[in-house]
Amino acid sequence: MIYTVTLNPAIDLVVRLDGPLQAGTVNRAAGEEYVLGGKGVNVSGVLAELGCPSVALGFVAGATGVWLEQGLAARGLRTDFIRLPAGMTRINLKLKDGRETEINGAGPTVPPEAVEALLRKLDALQSGDVLVLAGSLPAGLPADTYETMLARLEGRGVQAVVDASGALLEQALRCRPFLIKPNREELAQAVGRAVNTEAETEQAARELQARGARNVLVSCGGDGALLLEESGAVHCAAAPRGTVVNSVGAGDSMLAGFVAGWLQSGSFTSALRLGIACGSATAFSLGLAGRSQIDALLAQI
């Protein structure tokens, strides 16, 4: 089974304007929609499109948390969230006016007893299961939270996948996760220098591998992706052509496609192709990738 962990899930309010945002005055929306998500939840959503069941774990709170759970259940996603005693699941504003501007909420404070409850849920994972840790931390959780979770699973045959940045990623590397998925900006942050070319991307990925990552998948936007295998082999694939209308969730979709492709085929190259198809399908649409879009783009890679 695949388990995704989203410690700070969200409801994204996507607002579209016909022209540039005018600061300090009233702006009228040309359209709006609510998207239920958070990075791990997005991964679960695309996995479902690919026929891979998963369980979404994490924390929810308040009326917005109820809305999130009910909405995901209506989409056929299985969840096992821990309900917090106070606060509200956050709402993020995604403003599209020819540009993409994001204002992300902070989310509720997570008390220690809720963290312990989540760790007990992870104790049920078995050899062969996949655990995807994705996204930022809510208030009250230390930067070693992912490391604590991974250390608890050490030696049990659970394949850990980490999509994080900064100290959260750096400390998780100590537990030698099966896969990490930085984008180029996050990769540059991790190595402390600019990463632009394919050669620079490969070198930076090797440095993160030396710090503990077994496999490194780097999403490179319109340039596709680079995969550095544990064996040292490198695979690169270009993204298909299309018009980018939405970057939100594209990296999560790539990760979902890669995990599904790897589990279904056992091939890293097939997983990379499916990952790029899923990421591109989301980038070329208003919401998360659909199966028909994924299949059409896969044939182009």
PDB file of C-alpha atoms in Angstrom:
ATOM      1  CA  MET A   1       0.000   0.000   0.000  1.00  0.00           C
ATOM      2  CA  ILE A   2       1.027   3.599  -0.631  1.00  0.00           C
ATOM      3  CA  TYR A   3       0.616   6.071   2.214  1.00  0.00           C
ATOM      4  CA  THR A   4       0.899   9.817   1.658  1.00  0.00           C
ATOM      5  CA  VAL A   5       1.486  12.213   4.542  1.00  0.00           C
ATOM      6  CA  THR A   6       0.369  15.836   4.310  1.00  0.00           C
ATOM      7  CA  LEU A   7       1.002  17.474   7.658  1.00  0.00           C
ATOM      8  CA  ASN A   8      -0.524  20.793   6.573  1.00  0.00           C
ATOM      9  CA  PRO A   9      -3.251  20.094   3.971  1.00  0.00           C
ATOM     10  CA  ALA A  10      -5.196  22.943   2.460  1.00  0.00           C
ATOM     11  CA  ILE A  11      -8.144  24.131   0.473  1.00  0.00           C
ATOM     12  CA  ASP A  12      -6.817  26.173  -2.433  1.00  0.00           C
ATOM     13  CA  LEU A  13      -8.999  29.076  -3.556  1.00  0.00           C
ATOM     14  CA  VAL A  14      -8.013  29.691  -7.171  1.00  0.00           C
ATOM     15  CA  VAL A  15      -9.085  33.139  -8.382  1.00  0.00           C
ATOM     16  CA  ARG A  16      -8.742  34.268 -12.001  1.00  0.00           C
ATOM     17  CA  LEU A  17      -8.715  37.929 -13.045  1.00  0.00           C
ATOM     18  CA  ASP A  18      -9.204  39.320 -16.558  1.00  0.00           C
ATOM     19  CA  GLY A  19      -6.420  41.840 -16.022  1.00  0.00           C
ATOM     20  CA  PRO A  20      -3.540  42.604 -13.671  1.00  0.00           C
ATOM     21  CA  LEU A  21      -4.288  42.788  -9.955  1.00  0.00           C
ATOM     22  CA  GLN A  22      -4.917  46.381  -8.866  1.00  0.00           C
ATOM     23  CA  ALA A  23      -3.525  46.764  -5.359  1.00  0.00           C
ATOM     24  CA  GLY A  24      -5.419  48.944  -2.879  1.00  0.00           C
ATOM     25  CA  THR A  25      -8.798  48.718  -4.630  1.00  0.00           C
ATOM     26  CA  VAL A  26     -11.629  46.258  -5.370  1.00  0.00           C
ATOM     27  CA  ASN A  27     -10.880  43.564  -7.959  1.00  0.00           C
ATOM     28  CA  ARG A  28     -13.638  41.429  -9.511  1.00  0.00           C
ATOM     29  CA  ALA A  29     -12.929  37.771 -10.142  1.00  0.00           C
ATOM     30  CA  ALA A  30     -13.523  36.450 -13.649  1.00  0.00           C
ATOM     31  CA  GLY A  31     -13.750  32.950 -12.212  1.00  0.00           C
ATOM     32  CA  GLU A  32     -12.921  30.969  -9.126  1.00  0.00           C
ATOM     33  CA  GLU A  33     -12.738  27.411  -7.901  1.00  0.00           C
ATOM     34  CA  TYR A  34     -11.842  25.502  -4.766  1.00  0.00           C
ATOM     35  CA  VAL A  35      -9.246  22.740  -4.976  1.00  0.00           C
ATOM     36  CA  LEU A  36      -8.796  20.277  -2.117  1.00  0.00           C
ATOM     37  CA  GLY A  37      -5.159  19.498  -1.641  1.00  0.00           C
ATOM     38  CA  GLY A  38      -1.781  19.871  -0.130  1.00  0.00           C
ATOM     39  CA  LYS A  39       1.210  18.109  -1.635  1.00  0.00           C
ATOM     40  CA  GLY A  40       0.617  14.591  -0.337  1.00  0.00           C
ATOM     41  CA  VAL A  41      -3.109  14.833  -1.048  1.00  0.00           C
ATOM     42  CA  ASN A  42      -2.275  15.841  -4.628  1.00  0.00           C
ATOM     43  CA  VAL A  43      -0.070  12.773  -4.916  1.00  0.00           C
ATOM     44  CA  SER A  44      -2.939  10.566  -3.718  1.00  0.00           C
ATOM     45  CA  GLY A  45      -5.287  12.170  -6.239  1.00  0.00           C
ATOM     46  CA  VAL A  46      -3.050  11.461  -9.234  1.00  0.00           C
ATOM     47  CA  LEU A  47      -2.247   7.964  -7.954  1.00  0.00           C
ATOM     48  CA  ALA A  48      -5.989   7.262  -8.030  1.00  0.00           C
ATOM     49  CA  GLU A  49      -6.114   8.375 -11.677  1.00  0.00           C
ATOM     50  CA  LEU A  50      -3.370   5.837 -12.400  1.00  0.00           C
ATOM     51  CA  GLY A  51      -5.147   2.980 -10.648  1.00  0.00           C
ATOM     52  CA  CYS A  52      -2.892   2.971  -7.580  1.00  0.00           C
ATOM     53  CA  PRO A  53      -4.822   3.071  -4.302  1.00  0.00           C
ATOM     54  CA  SER A  54      -3.358   5.001  -1.410  1.00  0.00           C
ATOM     55  CA  VAL A  55      -4.216   6.220   2.070  1.00  0.00           C
ATOM     56  CA  ALA A  56      -3.850   9.941   2.790  1.00  0.00           C
ATOM     57  CA  LEU A  57      -2.604  10.687   6.303  1.00  0.00           C
ATOM     58  CA  GLY A  58      -2.097  13.971   8.117  1.00  0.00           C
ATOM     59  CA  PHE A  59      -3.936  16.500  10.265  1.00  0.00           C
ATOM     60  CA  VAL A  60      -7.206  18.364   9.728  1.00  0.00           C
ATOM     61  CA  ALA A  61      -9.046  20.862  11.902  1.00  0.00           C
ATOM     62  CA  GLY A  62     -12.301  22.783  12.121  1.00  0.00           C
ATOM     63  CA  ALA A  63     -15.069  23.151   9.540  1.00  0.00           C
ATOM     64  CA  THR A  64     -12.602  23.456   6.675  1.00  0.00           C
ATOM     65  CA  GLY A  65     -11.085  20.143   7.752  1.00  0.00           C
ATOM     66  CA  VAL A  66     -14.517  18.489   7.574  1.00  0.00           C
ATOM     67  CA  TRP A  67     -15.007  19.977   4.112  1.00  0.00           C
ATOM     68  CA  LEU A  68     -11.632  18.636   3.001  1.00  0.00           C
ATOM     69  CA  GLU A  69     -12.334  15.103   4.259  1.00  0.00           C
ATOM     70  CA  GLN A  70     -15.805  14.985   2.730  1.00  0.00           C
ATOM     71  CA  GLY A  71     -14.569  16.320  -0.582  1.00  0.00           C
ATOM     72  CA  LEU A  72     -11.783  13.777  -0.829  1.00  0.00           C
ATOM     73  CA  ALA A  73     -14.164  10.957   0.084  1.00  0.00           C
ATOM     74  CA  ALA A  74     -16.489  12.110  -2.703  1.00  0.00           C
ATOM     75  CA  ARG A  75     -13.566  11.739  -5.117  1.00  0.00           C
ATOM     76  CA  GLY A  76     -13.061   8.170  -3.943  1.00  0.00           C
ATOM     77  CA  LEU A  77      -9.865   8.845  -1.992  1.00  0.00           C
ATOM     78  CA  ARG A  78      -9.227   6.955   1.211  1.00  0.00           C
ATOM     79  CA  THR A  79      -8.134   9.131   4.135  1.00  0.00           C
ATOM     80  CA  ASP A  80      -7.152   8.504   7.736  1.00  0.00           C
ATOM     81  CA  PHE A  81      -6.567  12.017   9.047  1.00  0.00           C
ATOM     82  CA  ILE A  82      -6.112  12.948  12.682  1.00  0.00           C
ATOM     83  CA  ARG A  83      -8.568  15.638  13.772  1.00  0.00           C
ATOM     84  CA  LEU A  84      -6.982  18.413  15.804  1.00  0.00           C
ATOM     85  CA  PRO A  85      -8.825  19.880  18.801  1.00  0.00           C
ATOM     86  CA  ALA A  86      -8.437  23.519  17.730  1.00  0.00           C
ATOM     87  CA  GLY A  87      -7.813  25.687  14.685  1.00  0.00           C
ATOM     88  CA  MET A  88      -8.872  25.371  11.049  1.00  0.00           C
ATOM     89  CA  THR A  89      -7.415  23.593   8.051  1.00  0.00           C
ATOM     90  CA  ARG A  90      -5.837  26.408   6.051  1.00  0.00           C
ATOM     91  CA  ILE A  91      -7.131  28.094   2.905  1.00  0.00           C
ATOM     92  CA  ASN A  92      -4.514  29.138   0.342  1.00  0.00           C
ATOM     93  CA  LEU A  93      -5.125  31.875  -2.220  1.00  0.00           C
ATOM     94  CA  LYS A  94      -3.852  31.173  -5.753  1.00  0.00           C
ATOM     95  CA  LEU A  95      -4.261  34.335  -7.832  1.00  0.00           C
ATOM     96  CA  LYS A  96      -3.990  34.125 -11.620  1.00  0.00           C
ATOM     97  CA  ASP A  97      -3.883  37.421 -13.548  1.00  0.00           C
ATOM     98  CA  GLY A  98      -1.451  36.442 -16.283  1.00  0.00           C
ATOM     99  CA  ARG A  99       0.952  35.642 -13.472  1.00  0.00           C
ATOM    100  CA  GLU A 100       0.659  33.181 -10.619  1.00  0.00           C
ATOM    101  CA  THR A 101       0.675  34.674  -7.122  1.00  0.00           C
ATOM    102  CA  GLU A 102       0.236  32.481  -4.067  1.00  0.00           C
ATOM    103  CA  ILE A 103      -0.632  33.412  -0.487  1.00  0.00           C
ATOM    104  CA  ASN A 104      -0.487  30.281   1.641  1.00  0.00           C
ATOM    105  CA  GLY A 105      -2.135  30.064   5.036  1.00  0.00           C
ATOM    106  CA  ALA A 106      -0.205  29.026   8.130  1.00  0.00           C
ATOM    107  CA  GLY A 107      -2.526  26.240   9.228  1.00  0.00           C
ATOM    108  CA  PRO A 108      -3.374  25.022  12.744  1.00  0.00           C
ATOM    109  CA  THR A 109      -0.923  24.331  15.546  1.00  0.00           C
ATOM    110  CA  VAL A 110      -0.284  20.609  16.000  1.00  0.00           C
ATOM    111  CA  PRO A 111       0.050  19.484  19.639  1.00  0.00           C
ATOM    112  CA  PRO A 112       2.533  16.739  20.646  1.00  0.00           C
ATOM    113  CA  GLU A 113      -0.205  14.196  21.326  1.00  0.00           C
ATOM    114  CA  ALA A 114      -1.437  14.509  17.717  1.00  0.00           C
ATOM    115  CA  VAL A 115       2.087  13.868  16.432  1.00  0.00           C
ATOM    116  CA  GLU A 116       2.300  10.754  18.597  1.00  0.00           C
ATOM    117  CA  ALA A 117      -1.039   9.565  17.226  1.00  0.00           C
ATOM    118  CA  LEU A 118       0.301   9.892  13.678  1.00  0.00           C
ATOM    119  CA  LEU A 119       3.470   7.999  14.583  1.00  0.00           C
ATOM    120  CA  ARG A 120       1.327   5.161  15.926  1.00  0.00           C
ATOM    121  CA  LYS A 121      -0.467   4.987  12.580  1.00  0.00           C
ATOM    122  CA  LEU A 122       2.905   4.673  10.842  1.00  0.00           C
ATOM    123  CA  ASP A 123       3.714   1.711  13.093  1.00  0.00           C
ATOM    124  CA  ALA A 124       1.187  -0.286  11.051  1.00  0.00           C
ATOM    125  CA  LEU A 125       3.211   0.025   7.826  1.00  0.00           C
ATOM    126  CA  GLN A 126       4.740  -3.189   6.541  1.00  0.00           C
ATOM    127  CA  SER A 127       7.585  -4.278   4.302  1.00  0.00           C
ATOM    128  CA  GLY A 128       6.896  -3.300   0.710  1.00  0.00           C
ATOM    129  CA  ASP A 129       4.697  -0.332   1.617  1.00  0.00           C
ATOM    130  CA  VAL A 130       5.583   3.109   0.228  1.00  0.00           C
ATOM    131  CA  LEU A 131       5.483   6.208   2.432  1.00  0.00           C
ATOM    132  CA  VAL A 132       5.386   9.601   0.702  1.00  0.00           C
ATOM    133  CA  LEU A 133       6.262  12.583   2.910  1.00  0.00           C
ATOM    134  CA  ALA A 134       5.435  15.797   1.088  1.00  0.00           C
ATOM    135  CA  GLY A 135       5.151  19.449   1.895  1.00  0.00           C
ATOM    136  CA  SER A 136       5.751  21.948   4.654  1.00  0.00           C
ATOM    137  CA  LEU A 137       5.232  21.720   8.394  1.00  0.00           C
ATOM    138  CA  PRO A 138       2.399  23.342  10.337  1.00  0.00           C
ATOM    139  CA  ALA A 139       3.091  25.441  13.399  1.00  0.00           C
ATOM    140  CA  GLY A 140       4.501  23.626  16.391  1.00  0.00           C
ATOM    141  CA  LEU A 141       6.406  20.886  14.570  1.00  0.00           C
ATOM    142  CA  PRO A 142      10.246  20.819  14.594  1.00  0.00           C
ATOM    143  CA  ALA A 143      12.377  20.629  11.447  1.00  0.00           C
ATOM    144  CA  ASP A 144      13.374  17.042  12.234  1.00  0.00           C
ATOM    145  CA  THR A 145       9.758  15.796  11.999  1.00  0.00           C
ATOM    146  CA  TYR A 146      10.336  13.844   8.774  1.00  0.00           C
ATOM    147  CA  GLU A 147      13.549  12.409  10.165  1.00  0.00           C
ATOM    148  CA  THR A 148      11.663  11.252  13.278  1.00  0.00           C
ATOM    149  CA  MET A 149       9.073   9.489  11.125  1.00  0.00           C
ATOM    150  CA  LEU A 150      11.647   7.807   8.927  1.00  0.00           C
ATOM    151  CA  ALA A 151      13.793   6.722  11.869  1.00  0.00           C
ATOM    152  CA  ARG A 152      10.739   5.041  13.370  1.00  0.00           C
ATOM    153  CA  LEU A 153      10.381   2.930  10.203  1.00  0.00           C
ATOM    154  CA  GLU A 154      14.060   2.068   9.849  1.00  0.00           C
ATOM    155  CA  GLY A 155      14.791  -1.578   9.061  1.00  0.00           C
ATOM    156  CA  ARG A 156      11.171  -2.456   8.281  1.00  0.00           C
ATOM    157  CA  GLY A 157      11.364  -2.514   4.487  1.00  0.00           C
ATOM    158  CA  VAL A 158       9.213   0.574   3.931  1.00  0.00           C
ATOM    159  CA  GLN A 159      10.250   2.597   0.879  1.00  0.00           C
ATOM    160  CA  ALA A 160      10.345   6.266   1.853  1.00  0.00           C
ATOM    161  CA  VAL A 161       9.808   9.082  -0.650  1.00  0.00           C
ATOM    162  CA  VAL A 162      10.481  12.673   0.431  1.00  0.00           C
ATOM    163  CA  ASP A 163       9.375  15.851  -1.339  1.00  0.00           C
ATOM    164  CA  ALA A 164      10.583  18.683   0.875  1.00  0.00           C
ATOM    165  CA  SER A 165      13.150  21.456   1.007  1.00  0.00           C
ATOM    166  CA  GLY A 166      15.500  23.243   3.376  1.00  0.00           C
ATOM    167  CA  ALA A 167      16.177  21.789   6.799  1.00  0.00           C
ATOM    168  CA  LEU A 168      13.241  19.399   6.458  1.00  0.00           C
ATOM    169  CA  LEU A 169      14.928  17.690   3.498  1.00  0.00           C
ATOM    170  CA  GLU A 170      18.442  17.953   4.893  1.00  0.00           C
ATOM    171  CA  GLN A 171      17.568  16.113   8.076  1.00  0.00           C
ATOM    172  CA  ALA A 172      15.479  13.489   6.272  1.00  0.00           C
ATOM    173  CA  LEU A 173      18.557  12.585   4.200  1.00  0.00           C
ATOM    174  CA  ARG A 174      20.136  11.085   7.310  1.00  0.00           C
ATOM    175  CA  CYS A 175      17.642   8.209   7.084  1.00  0.00           C
ATOM    176  CA  ARG A 176      18.616   7.330   3.488  1.00  0.00           C
ATOM    177  CA  PRO A 177      15.189   7.687   1.837  1.00  0.00           C
ATOM    178  CA  PHE A 178      14.508   5.601  -1.257  1.00  0.00           C
ATOM    179  CA  LEU A 179      13.706   8.709  -3.328  1.00  0.00           C
ATOM    180  CA  ILE A 180      13.755  12.482  -3.000  1.00  0.00           C
ATOM    181  CA  LYS A 181      12.176  14.877  -5.508  1.00  0.00           C
ATOM    182  CA  PRO A 182      13.526  18.416  -5.406  1.00  0.00           C
ATOM    183  CA  ASN A 183      12.929  20.891  -8.181  1.00  0.00           C
ATOM    184  CA  ARG A 184      15.884  22.859  -9.515  1.00  0.00           C
ATOM    185  CA  GLU A 185      15.309  25.769  -7.136  1.00  0.00           C
ATOM    186  CA  GLU A 186      15.186  23.443  -4.122  1.00  0.00           C
ATOM    187  CA  LEU A 187      18.225  21.580  -5.412  1.00  0.00           C
ATOM    188  CA  ALA A 188      20.143  24.844  -5.709  1.00  0.00           C
ATOM    189  CA  GLN A 189      19.144  25.768  -2.168  1.00  0.00           C
ATOM    190  CA  ALA A 190      20.371  22.403  -0.898  1.00  0.00           C
ATOM    191  CA  VAL A 191      23.817  22.716  -2.472  1.00  0.00           C
ATOM    192  CA  GLY A 192      24.195  26.466  -1.967  1.00  0.00           C
ATOM    193  CA  ARG A 193      24.772  27.510  -5.572  1.00  0.00           C
ATOM    194  CA  ALA A 194      22.953  28.080  -8.857  1.00  0.00           C
ATOM    195  CA  VAL A 195      21.818  25.015 -10.782  1.00  0.00           C
ATOM    196  CA  ASN A 196      20.865  25.690 -14.406  1.00  0.00           C
ATOM    197  CA  THR A 197      22.405  23.241 -16.857  1.00  0.00           C
ATOM    198  CA  GLU A 198      21.969  19.494 -17.101  1.00  0.00           C
ATOM    199  CA  ALA A 199      25.557  18.958 -15.954  1.00  0.00           C
ATOM    200  CA  GLU A 200      25.039  21.239 -12.940  1.00  0.00           C
ATOM    201  CA  THR A 201      21.803  19.424 -12.101  1.00  0.00           C
ATOM    202  CA  GLU A 202      23.496  16.045 -12.226  1.00  0.00           C
ATOM    203  CA  GLN A 203      26.404  17.181 -10.049  1.00  0.00           C
ATOM    204  CA  ALA A 204      24.078  18.680  -7.439  1.00  0.00           C
ATOM    205  CA  ALA A 205      21.959  15.509  -7.432  1.00  0.00           C
ATOM    206  CA  ARG A 206      25.094  13.447  -6.805  1.00  0.00           C
ATOM    207  CA  GLU A 207      25.902  15.638  -3.811  1.00  0.00           C
ATOM    208  CA  LEU A 208      22.486  14.939  -2.283  1.00  0.00           C
ATOM    209  CA  GLN A 209      22.974  11.268  -3.015  1.00  0.00           C
ATOM    210  CA  ALA A 210      26.265  11.402  -1.132  1.00  0.00           C
ATOM    211  CA  ARG A 211      24.381  12.924   1.830  1.00  0.00           C
ATOM    212  CA  GLY A 212      21.962  10.011   1.998  1.00  0.00           C
ATOM    213  CA  ALA A 213      19.390   9.979  -0.812  1.00  0.00           C
ATOM    214  CA  ARG A 214      19.365   6.674  -2.662  1.00  0.00           C
ATOM    215  CA  ASN A 215      17.618   7.967  -5.806  1.00  0.00           C
ATOM    216  CA  VAL A 216      17.163  11.605  -6.803  1.00  0.00           C
ATOM    217  CA  LEU A 217      14.404  12.799  -9.145  1.00  0.00           C
ATOM    218  CA  VAL A 218      14.798  16.461 -10.136  1.00  0.00           C
ATOM    219  CA  SER A 219      11.843  18.208 -11.758  1.00  0.00           C
ATOM    220  CA  CYS A 220      13.093  20.820 -14.217  1.00  0.00           C
ATOM    221  CA  GLY A 221       9.894  22.520 -15.371  1.00  0.00           C
ATOM    222  CA  GLY A 222       9.744  22.869 -19.125  1.00  0.00           C
ATOM    223  CA  ASP A 223      13.071  21.051 -19.445  1.00  0.00           C
ATOM    224  CA  GLY A 224      11.559  17.793 -18.172  1.00  0.00           C
ATOM    225  CA  ALA A 225      13.339  15.881 -15.432  1.00  0.00           C
ATOM    226  CA  LEU A 226      16.581  14.197 -14.447  1.00  0.00           C
ATOM    227  CA  LEU A 227      16.796  10.959 -12.477  1.00  0.00           C
ATOM    228  CA  LEU A 228      19.943   9.842 -10.689  1.00  0.00           C
ATOM    229  CA  GLU A 229      19.701   6.168  -9.764  1.00  0.00           C
ATOM    230  CA  GLU A 230      21.274   4.593  -6.707  1.00  0.00           C
ATOM    231  CA  SER A 231      23.535   2.704  -9.116  1.00  0.00           C
ATOM    232  CA  GLY A 232      24.901   6.009 -10.430  1.00  0.00           C
ATOM    233  CA  ALA A 233      23.062   5.805 -13.752  1.00  0.00           C
ATOM    234  CA  VAL A 234      21.499   9.042 -15.000  1.00  0.00           C
ATOM    235  CA  HIS A 235      18.335   9.381 -17.077  1.00  0.00           C
ATOM    236  CA  CYS A 236      17.043  12.593 -18.636  1.00  0.00           C
ATOM    237  CA  ALA A 237      13.773  13.139 -20.477  1.00  0.00           C
ATOM    238  CA  ALA A 238      12.334  16.267 -22.032  1.00  0.00           C
ATOM    239  CA  ALA A 239       8.842  17.525 -21.284  1.00  0.00           C
ATOM    240  CA  PRO A 240       6.224  17.385 -24.051  1.00  0.00           C
ATOM    241  CA  ARG A 241       5.205  20.656 -25.657  1.00  0.00           C
ATOM    242  CA  GLY A 242       2.124  22.423 -24.447  1.00  0.00           C
ATOM    243  CA  THR A 243       0.765  25.625 -22.947  1.00  0.00           C
ATOM    244  CA  VAL A 244       1.337  25.925 -19.224  1.00  0.00           C
ATOM    245  CA  VAL A 245      -1.813  27.187 -17.519  1.00  0.00           C
ATOM    246  CA  ASN A 246      -1.245  25.892 -13.996  1.00  0.00           C
ATOM    247  CA  SER A 247       1.970  25.071 -12.151  1.00  0.00           C
ATOM    248  CA  VAL A 248       0.244  24.219  -8.852  1.00  0.00           C
ATOM    249  CA  GLY A 249       0.493  20.492  -8.218  1.00  0.00           C
ATOM    250  CA  ALA A 250       2.656  19.730 -11.257  1.00  0.00           C
ATOM    251  CA  GLY A 251       5.585  18.520  -9.142  1.00  0.00           C
ATOM    252  CA  ASP A 252       3.254  16.448  -6.966  1.00  0.00           C
ATOM    253  CA  SER A 253       1.780  14.911 -10.101  1.00  0.00           C
ATOM    254  CA  MET A 254       5.241  14.040 -11.400  1.00  0.00           C
ATOM    255  CA  LEU A 255       6.039  12.325  -8.134  1.00  0.00           C
ATOM    256  CA  ALA A 256       2.784  10.348  -8.218  1.00  0.00           C
ATOM    257  CA  GLY A 257       3.451   9.241 -11.779  1.00  0.00           C
ATOM    258  CA  PHE A 258       6.983   8.177 -10.961  1.00  0.00           C
ATOM    259  CA  VAL A 259       5.916   6.140  -7.919  1.00  0.00           C
ATOM    260  CA  ALA A 260       3.069   4.494  -9.841  1.00  0.00           C
ATOM    261  CA  GLY A 261       5.295   3.753 -12.832  1.00  0.00           C
ATOM    262  CA  TRP A 262       7.986   2.239 -10.652  1.00  0.00           C
ATOM    263  CA  LEU A 263       5.539   0.047  -8.739  1.00  0.00           C
ATOM    264  CA  GLN A 264       3.737  -1.090 -11.879  1.00  0.00           C
ATOM    265  CA  SER A 265       6.774  -1.759 -14.080  1.00  0.00           C
ATOM    266  CA  GLY A 266       9.842  -1.999 -11.844  1.00  0.00           C
ATOM    267  CA  SER A 267      11.586   0.177 -14.435  1.00  0.00           C
ATOM    268  CA  PHE A 268      13.074   3.557 -13.576  1.00  0.00           C
ATOM    269  CA  THR A 269      12.923   4.717 -17.201  1.00  0.00           C
ATOM    270  CA  SER A 270       9.221   3.847 -17.485  1.00  0.00           C
ATOM    271  CA  ALA A 271       8.625   5.561 -14.152  1.00  0.00           C
ATOM    272  CA  LEU A 272      10.413   8.697 -15.348  1.00  0.00           C
ATOM    273  CA  ARG A 273       8.327   8.847 -18.541  1.00  0.00           C
ATOM    274  CA  LEU A 274       5.071   8.441 -16.635  1.00  0.00           C
ATOM    275  CA  GLY A 275       6.168  11.007 -14.066  1.00  0.00           C
ATOM    276  CA  ILE A 276       6.857  13.628 -16.732  1.00  0.00           C
ATOM    277  CA  ALA A 277       3.557  12.852 -18.462  1.00  0.00           C
ATOM    278  CA  CYS A 278       1.648  13.347 -15.197  1.00  0.00           C
ATOM    279  CA  GLY A 279       3.461  16.555 -14.288  1.00  0.00           C
ATOM    280  CA  SER A 280       2.915  17.986 -17.758  1.00  0.00           C
ATOM    281  CA  ALA A 281      -0.754  16.979 -17.813  1.00  0.00           C
ATOM    282  CA  THR A 282      -1.334  18.971 -14.635  1.00  0.00           C
ATOM    283  CA  ALA A 283       0.681  21.936 -15.929  1.00  0.00           C
ATOM    284  CA  PHE A 284      -1.406  22.005 -19.118  1.00  0.00           C
ATOM    285  CA  SER A 285      -4.792  21.927 -17.337  1.00  0.00           C
ATOM    286  CA  LEU A 286      -6.634  23.926 -14.677  1.00  0.00           C
ATOM    287  CA  GLY A 287      -6.657  21.072 -12.161  1.00  0.00           C
ATOM    288  CA  LEU A 288      -4.771  17.883 -11.449  1.00  0.00           C
ATOM    289  CA  ALA A 289      -3.932  15.528 -14.296  1.00  0.00           C
ATOM    290  CA  GLY A 290      -6.649  13.255 -15.685  1.00  0.00           C
ATOM    291  CA  ARG A 291      -5.955   9.781 -17.074  1.00  0.00           C
ATOM    292  CA  SER A 292      -6.810  10.637 -20.673  1.00  0.00           C
ATOM    293  CA  GLN A 293      -4.474  13.646 -20.639  1.00  0.00           C
ATOM    294  CA  ILE A 294      -1.697  11.555 -19.090  1.00  0.00           C
ATOM    295  CA  ASP A 295      -1.998   8.813 -21.701  1.00  0.00           C
ATOM    296  CA  ALA A 296      -1.978  11.306 -24.582  1.00  0.00           C
ATOM    297  CA  LEU A 297       1.184  13.002 -23.331  1.00  0.00           C
ATOM    298  CA  LEU A 298       2.926   9.745 -22.454  1.00  0.00           C
ATOM    299  CA  ALA A 299       2.930   8.810 -26.125  1.00  0.00           C
ATOM    300  CA  GLN A 300       4.951  11.980 -26.868  1.00  0.00           C
ATOM    301  CA  ILE A 301       7.801  11.289 -24.423  1.00  0.00           C
TER     302      ILE A 301
END
